[in-house]
Amino acid sequence: MVMEGYIFDEDEDEEPEQNQKFHIRKPVKPYICSTPGDFSEERDFLLENVFPKLREICKLRGGYFSPVDIRWENDDEQVVNGHLLKLLLDYICNCCPYFICLLGETYGPYRSLDAPKLPKRFKINEDADWLDKNYLIAASAGYDWVLQEGHQNTSLTELEIIQAAFLNNTKHCHFYYRQPEHLNYKYGHLPSEEKEKLSQIHLPDSEYADLNIRDLKQRIVNKGIPVRFFKTLEELGNYVMKDWSGIIENVFPFLEYPIEVLDQEEYRDWAANEIFAEVRRQVFITSPATKTAMEKMTEFALTALDEPSYEPEEELSKLRTHTLTKMLKKKYEYKDLQFINVIR
């Protein structure tokens, strides 16, 4: 897992101090989203041909481009154990407001329509379905909106999009819709039988999936989020390059000093000290008063779990924070998932 770069949490529009000689620039770190399985070629193309160019543009402006590309298989340990969805939503929030999404005709994995309704209060069984585990663990980690009745048969991909484009800041969200004609470019030279066989991975697996991916695309368009349409890898690459070079130019204005300054010892020493200081600023230092307050809040939260459950209004649940006290969370090591962070 390659996670180079530095992430700050403060408002990216915050004005720097006027008397400061240098300034740390936050990375542009888009989360890469697509339905699993049928966009490997496109994601590889961006990884190898587009992202390195964007990284160079960032470098010339004193920043860097650090996309987060998480790929997974159904038999990965974290997928089977139910920790995938929480991980994905965590990274989407961490990468906000940067988001790149590729959509085609498939909808992604979802709970069966005849699956029993997931409860608001629950105990996760080891033999539970892998999708059920993912929904429940994500809900227990603060993403309780995934258990709303309207989302219990929503695909994992749509849940990612809801978090990024409907709940988070959409300032730098960009969607790229692959047109059905792409199959002719990929497999048009093959015999009909072979073309049909290879095309299956790119087609919806049910009428429900077909209707839902169409509806999702329309809702994204209706929200006014930028959408591009492409048929070939080259078209996709050109669109991503144009969109994200513009974002980089907006986020990283030209430096007030020559780029060579970044290689000087004075700047390197300052940057090392600033990064260390920022890391320490992120640390929460307890005191007897805060410790007592945390214990009381934790006790209250645990007793609330024993009270009769109720159905909150969906609009109110959307406004809830997606964080819980660390005492209620369990940390897991993610070893099987493939993290591709494009920094070399």
PDB file of C-alpha atoms in Angstrom, residues 111-116:
ATOM      1  CA  ARG A 111     -28.395  -7.208  -1.963  1.00  0.00           C
ATOM      2  CA  SER A 112     -31.056  -9.438  -3.479  1.00  0.00           C
ATOM      3  CA  LEU A 113     -34.539  -7.945  -3.654  1.00  0.00           C
ATOM      4  CA  ASP A 114     -35.928 -10.864  -1.657  1.00  0.00           C
ATOM      5  CA  ALA A 115     -33.263 -10.541   1.067  1.00  0.00           C
ATOM      6  CA  PRO A 116     -34.715  -9.839   4.529  1.00  0.00           C
TER       7      PRO A 116
END
